[in-house]
GROMACS .gro file of C-alpha atoms in nm:
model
  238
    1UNK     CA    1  -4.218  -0.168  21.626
    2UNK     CA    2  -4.025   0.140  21.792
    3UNK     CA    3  -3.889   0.409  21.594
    4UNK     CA    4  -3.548   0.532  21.734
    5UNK     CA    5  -3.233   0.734  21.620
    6UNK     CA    6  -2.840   0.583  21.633
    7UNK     CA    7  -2.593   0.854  21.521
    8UNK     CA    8  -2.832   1.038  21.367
    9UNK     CA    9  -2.987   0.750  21.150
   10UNK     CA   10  -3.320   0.673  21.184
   11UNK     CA   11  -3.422   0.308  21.256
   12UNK     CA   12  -3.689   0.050  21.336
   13UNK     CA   13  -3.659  -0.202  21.577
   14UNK     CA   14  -3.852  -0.469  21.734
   15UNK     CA   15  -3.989  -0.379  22.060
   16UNK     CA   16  -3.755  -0.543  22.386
   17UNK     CA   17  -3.465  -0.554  22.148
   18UNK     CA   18  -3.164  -0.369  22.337
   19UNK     CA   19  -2.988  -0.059  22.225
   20UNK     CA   20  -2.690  -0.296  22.125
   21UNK     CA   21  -2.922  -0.574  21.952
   22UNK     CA   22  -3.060  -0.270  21.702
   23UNK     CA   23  -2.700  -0.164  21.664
   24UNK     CA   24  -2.564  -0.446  21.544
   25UNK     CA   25  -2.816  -0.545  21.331
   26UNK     CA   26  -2.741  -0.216  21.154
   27UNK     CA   27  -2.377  -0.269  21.143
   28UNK     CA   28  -2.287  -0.004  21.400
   29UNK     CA   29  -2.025  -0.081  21.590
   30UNK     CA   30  -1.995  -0.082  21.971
   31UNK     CA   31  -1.743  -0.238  22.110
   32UNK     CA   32  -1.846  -0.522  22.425
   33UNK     CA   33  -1.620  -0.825  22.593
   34UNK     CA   34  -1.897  -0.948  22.807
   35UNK     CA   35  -2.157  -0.974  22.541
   36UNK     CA   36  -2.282  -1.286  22.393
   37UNK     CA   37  -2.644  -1.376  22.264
   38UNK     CA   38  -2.635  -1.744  22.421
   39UNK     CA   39  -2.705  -1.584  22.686
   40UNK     CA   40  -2.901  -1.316  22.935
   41UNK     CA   41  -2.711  -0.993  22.923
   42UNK     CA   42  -2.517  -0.871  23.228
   43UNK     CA   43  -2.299  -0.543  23.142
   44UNK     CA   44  -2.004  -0.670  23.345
   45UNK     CA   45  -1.754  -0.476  23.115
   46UNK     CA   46  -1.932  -0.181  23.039
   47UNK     CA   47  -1.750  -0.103  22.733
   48UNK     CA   48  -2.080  -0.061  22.522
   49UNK     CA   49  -2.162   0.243  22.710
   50UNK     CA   50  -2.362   0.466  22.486
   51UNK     CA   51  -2.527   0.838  22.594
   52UNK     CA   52  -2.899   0.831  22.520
   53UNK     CA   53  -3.150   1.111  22.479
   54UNK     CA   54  -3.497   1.079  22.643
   55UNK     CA   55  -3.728   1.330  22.693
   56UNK     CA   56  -3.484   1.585  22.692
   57UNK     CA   57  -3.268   1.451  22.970
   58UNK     CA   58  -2.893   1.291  22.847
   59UNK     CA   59  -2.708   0.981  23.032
   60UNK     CA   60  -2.496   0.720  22.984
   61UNK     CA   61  -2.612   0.370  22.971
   62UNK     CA   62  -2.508   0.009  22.863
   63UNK     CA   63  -2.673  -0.071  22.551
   64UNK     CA   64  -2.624  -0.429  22.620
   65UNK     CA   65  -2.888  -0.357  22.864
   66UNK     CA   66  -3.134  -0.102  22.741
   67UNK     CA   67  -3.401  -0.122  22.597
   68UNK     CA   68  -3.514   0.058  22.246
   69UNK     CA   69  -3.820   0.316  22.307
   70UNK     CA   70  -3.947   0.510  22.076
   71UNK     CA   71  -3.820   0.848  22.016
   72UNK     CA   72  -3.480   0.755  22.189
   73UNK     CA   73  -3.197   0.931  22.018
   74UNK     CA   74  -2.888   0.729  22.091
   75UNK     CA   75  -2.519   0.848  22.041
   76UNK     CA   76  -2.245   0.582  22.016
   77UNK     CA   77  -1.922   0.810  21.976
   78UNK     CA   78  -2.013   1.151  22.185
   79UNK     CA   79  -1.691   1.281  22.351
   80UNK     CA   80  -1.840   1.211  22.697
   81UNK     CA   81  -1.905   0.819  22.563
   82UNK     CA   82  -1.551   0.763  22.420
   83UNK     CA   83  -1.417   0.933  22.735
   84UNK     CA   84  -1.594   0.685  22.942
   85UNK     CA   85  -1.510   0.436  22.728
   86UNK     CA   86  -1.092   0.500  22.665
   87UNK     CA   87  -1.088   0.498  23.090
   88UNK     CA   88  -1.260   0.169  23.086
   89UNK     CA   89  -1.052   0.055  22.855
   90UNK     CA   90  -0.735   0.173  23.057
   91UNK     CA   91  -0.857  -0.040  23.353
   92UNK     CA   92  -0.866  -0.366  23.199
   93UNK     CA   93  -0.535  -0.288  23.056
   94UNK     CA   94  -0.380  -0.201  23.392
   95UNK     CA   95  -0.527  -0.549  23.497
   96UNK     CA   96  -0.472  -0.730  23.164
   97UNK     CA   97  -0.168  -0.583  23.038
   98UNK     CA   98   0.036  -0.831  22.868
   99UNK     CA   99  -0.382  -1.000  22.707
  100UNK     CA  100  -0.330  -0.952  22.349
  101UNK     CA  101  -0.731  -0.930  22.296
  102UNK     CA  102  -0.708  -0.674  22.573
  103UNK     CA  103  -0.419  -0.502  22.418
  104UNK     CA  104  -0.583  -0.514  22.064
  105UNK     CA  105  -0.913  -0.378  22.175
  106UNK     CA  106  -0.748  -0.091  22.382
  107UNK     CA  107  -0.570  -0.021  21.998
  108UNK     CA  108  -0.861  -0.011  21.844
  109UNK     CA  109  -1.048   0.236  22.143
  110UNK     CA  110  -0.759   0.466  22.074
  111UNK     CA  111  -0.546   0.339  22.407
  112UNK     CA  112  -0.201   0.310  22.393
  113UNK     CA  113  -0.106   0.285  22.767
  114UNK     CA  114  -0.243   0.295  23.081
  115UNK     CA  115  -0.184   0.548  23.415
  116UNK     CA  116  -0.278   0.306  23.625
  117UNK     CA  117  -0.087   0.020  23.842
  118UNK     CA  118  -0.048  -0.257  23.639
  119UNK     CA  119  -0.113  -0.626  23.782
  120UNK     CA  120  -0.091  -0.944  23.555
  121UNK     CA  121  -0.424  -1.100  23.493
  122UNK     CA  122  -0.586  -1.233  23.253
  123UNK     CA  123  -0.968  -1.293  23.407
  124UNK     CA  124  -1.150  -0.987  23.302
  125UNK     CA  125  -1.450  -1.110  23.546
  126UNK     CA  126  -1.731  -1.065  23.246
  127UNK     CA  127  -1.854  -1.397  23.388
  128UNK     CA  128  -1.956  -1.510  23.025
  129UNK     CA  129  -1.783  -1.806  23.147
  130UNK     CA  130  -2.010  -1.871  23.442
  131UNK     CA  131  -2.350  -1.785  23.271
  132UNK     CA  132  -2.268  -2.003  22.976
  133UNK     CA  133  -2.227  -2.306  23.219
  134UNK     CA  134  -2.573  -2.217  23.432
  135UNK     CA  135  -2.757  -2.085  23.130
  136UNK     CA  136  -2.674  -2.325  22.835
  137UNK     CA  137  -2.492  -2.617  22.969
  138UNK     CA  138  -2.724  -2.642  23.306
  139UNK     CA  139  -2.482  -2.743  23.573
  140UNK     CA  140  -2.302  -2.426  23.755
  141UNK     CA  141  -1.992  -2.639  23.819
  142UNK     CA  142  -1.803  -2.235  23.790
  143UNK     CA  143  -1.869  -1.976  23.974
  144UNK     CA  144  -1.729  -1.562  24.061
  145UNK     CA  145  -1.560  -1.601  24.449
  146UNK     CA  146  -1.437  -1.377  24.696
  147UNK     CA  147  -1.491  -0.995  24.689
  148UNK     CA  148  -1.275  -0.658  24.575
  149UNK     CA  149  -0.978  -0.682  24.473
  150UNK     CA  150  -0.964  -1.065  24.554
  151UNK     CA  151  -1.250  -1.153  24.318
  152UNK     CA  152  -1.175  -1.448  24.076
  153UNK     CA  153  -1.354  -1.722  23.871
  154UNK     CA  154  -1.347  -2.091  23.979
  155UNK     CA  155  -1.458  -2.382  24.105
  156UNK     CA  156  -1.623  -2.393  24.468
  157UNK     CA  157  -1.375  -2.377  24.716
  158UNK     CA  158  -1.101  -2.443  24.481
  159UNK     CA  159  -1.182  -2.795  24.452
  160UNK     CA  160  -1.226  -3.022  24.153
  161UNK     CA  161  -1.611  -2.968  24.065
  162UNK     CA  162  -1.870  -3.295  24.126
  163UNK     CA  163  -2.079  -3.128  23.853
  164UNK     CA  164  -1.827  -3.027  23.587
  165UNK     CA  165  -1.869  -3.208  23.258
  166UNK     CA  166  -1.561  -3.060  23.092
  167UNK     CA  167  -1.741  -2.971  22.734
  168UNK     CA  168  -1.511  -2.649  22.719
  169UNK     CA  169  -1.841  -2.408  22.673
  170UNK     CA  170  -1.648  -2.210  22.948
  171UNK     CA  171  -1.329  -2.166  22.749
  172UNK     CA  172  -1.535  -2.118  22.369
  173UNK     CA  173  -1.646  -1.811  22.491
  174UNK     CA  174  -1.385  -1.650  22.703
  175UNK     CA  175  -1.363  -1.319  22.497
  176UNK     CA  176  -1.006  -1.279  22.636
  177UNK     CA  177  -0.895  -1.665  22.614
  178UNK     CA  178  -0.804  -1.666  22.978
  179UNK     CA  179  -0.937  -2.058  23.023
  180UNK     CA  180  -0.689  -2.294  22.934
  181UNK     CA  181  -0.815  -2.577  22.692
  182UNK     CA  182  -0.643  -2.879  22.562
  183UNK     CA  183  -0.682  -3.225  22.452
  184UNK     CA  184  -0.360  -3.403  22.485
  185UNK     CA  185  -0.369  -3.836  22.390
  186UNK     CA  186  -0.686  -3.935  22.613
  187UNK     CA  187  -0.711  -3.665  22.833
  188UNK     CA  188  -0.854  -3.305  22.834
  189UNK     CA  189  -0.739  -3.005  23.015
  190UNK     CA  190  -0.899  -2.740  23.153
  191UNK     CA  191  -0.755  -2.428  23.336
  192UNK     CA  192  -0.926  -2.196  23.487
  193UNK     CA  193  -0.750  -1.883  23.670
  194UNK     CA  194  -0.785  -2.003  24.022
  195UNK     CA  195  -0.832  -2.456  23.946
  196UNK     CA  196  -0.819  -2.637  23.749
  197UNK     CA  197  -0.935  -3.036  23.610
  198UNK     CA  198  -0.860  -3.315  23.390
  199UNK     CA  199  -1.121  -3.556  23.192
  200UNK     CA  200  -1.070  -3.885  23.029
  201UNK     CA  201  -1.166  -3.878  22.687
  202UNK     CA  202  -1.405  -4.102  22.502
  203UNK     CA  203  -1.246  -4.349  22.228
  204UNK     CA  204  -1.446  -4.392  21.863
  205UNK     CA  205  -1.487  -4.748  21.842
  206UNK     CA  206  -1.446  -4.679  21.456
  207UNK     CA  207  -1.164  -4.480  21.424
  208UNK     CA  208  -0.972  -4.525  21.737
  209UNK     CA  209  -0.954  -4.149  21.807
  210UNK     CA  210  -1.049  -3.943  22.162
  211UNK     CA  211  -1.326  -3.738  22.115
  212UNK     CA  212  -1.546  -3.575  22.392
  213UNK     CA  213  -1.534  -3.667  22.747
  214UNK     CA  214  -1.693  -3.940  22.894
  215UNK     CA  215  -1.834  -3.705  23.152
  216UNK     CA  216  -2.015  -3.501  22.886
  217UNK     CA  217  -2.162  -3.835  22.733
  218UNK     CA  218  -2.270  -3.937  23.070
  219UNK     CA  219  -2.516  -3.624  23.110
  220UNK     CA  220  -2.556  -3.624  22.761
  221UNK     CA  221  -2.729  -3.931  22.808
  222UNK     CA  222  -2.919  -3.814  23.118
  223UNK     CA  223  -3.020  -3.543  22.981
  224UNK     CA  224  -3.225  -3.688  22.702
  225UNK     CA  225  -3.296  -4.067  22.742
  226UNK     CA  226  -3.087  -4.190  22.443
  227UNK     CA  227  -2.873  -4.564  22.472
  228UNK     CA  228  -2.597  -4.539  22.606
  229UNK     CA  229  -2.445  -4.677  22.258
  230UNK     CA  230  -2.536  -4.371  22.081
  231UNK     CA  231  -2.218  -4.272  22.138
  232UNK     CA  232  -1.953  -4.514  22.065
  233UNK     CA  233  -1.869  -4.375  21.737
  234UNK     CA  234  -1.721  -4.025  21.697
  235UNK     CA  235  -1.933  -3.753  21.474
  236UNK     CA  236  -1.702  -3.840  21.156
  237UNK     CA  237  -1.803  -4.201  21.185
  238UNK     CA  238  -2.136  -4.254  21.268
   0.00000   0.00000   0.00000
């Protein structure tokens, strides 16, 4: 155990925990987009920037990435952190203006507007999207292209992915709901910012209704050896 100080209280925390694990396990609040504990942490958004004290020397880092120590005194609020913070926030505004996540968040961070040049995304580029599908799901079929200003989430070259399953991970945890999702009659939609795909849809022999898509069963069933009749009935009536 580490002994370490957020905002002047005094906590314990399990050593490799992050600064952002320990803070919300104490109910202090910092605010993230590209955060999620599925998977590995990246600090693609920054917006959990905190200002940190270690032996005697004060910086700014993302707590989604550093590590507790002992001793650390941590500050989640400083002027110089919610500074940092309110000109973050104005950047994903001026890219995300008319997001209402976006637009609530920069509320909350005490943003109103931005002074920047406004564009119309949606994409923040946290990649949660991308990690989720390497990480949990285990088949990369999405990806970050292209560099600067031209940099965008999708499906290599464009093109309808070999690889995709279509189990929606991506869009479940799309902080900003920027991934189109949709089950319409037999078919699923998905829409990502720069492609997008459709999947037929598995019918309950039971029921009658479309469920998941036959894709997903098919690697389902790959993935772990089961019959292939394992899943003919939805969840509701096996």
């Amino acid at each position: 155990m580490v002994t370490l100080t957020i905002d002047g209280r005094k906590l314990k925390a399990e050593e490799g925990q992050t600064i952002l694990q320990v803070a919300e396990d104490n109910n202090i609040y910092i605010p993230t987009l590209c955060h999620n504990e599925a998977v590995k942490p990246y600090g693609a958004c920054r917006l959990c920037l905190v200002e940190i004290t270690r032996r005697g020397r004060e910086k700014l880092v993302a707590s989604c990435l550093y590590e507790v120590e002992d001793g650390l005194e941590v500050k989640t609020g400083s002027d110089r952190v919610v500074s940092n913070r309110r000109m973050l926030m104005e950047l994903l505004l001026a890219r995300c203006p008319n997001n209402k996540e976006i637009q609530d968040l920069a509320r909350r961070l005490g943003v109103e507007e931005t002074s920047f040049q406004q564009d119309d995304k949606q994409c923040i580029l946290c990649a949660l999207c991308v990690r989720v599908c390497q990480e949990v799901v285990g088949v990369s079929a999405i990806s970050l292209v292209n560099r600067g200003v031209d940099r965008q989430m999708g499906t290599p070259y464009y093109e309808p992915s070999d690889v995709c399953i279509g189990c929606g991970s991506c869009a479940y945890v799309c902080p900003v709901g920027a991934i189109d999702f949709k089950d319409v009659g037999d078919t699923r939609y998905i829409k990502w910012p720069s492609s997008q795909m459709d999947f037929k849809l598995k019918k309950c022999k039971t029921c009658g209704g479309y469920w998941i898509p036959e894709r997903q069963l098919e690697y389902m069933i790959e993935q772990t050896g089961l019959p292939p009749g394992t899943f003919d009935n939805c969840p509701d009536c096996r």
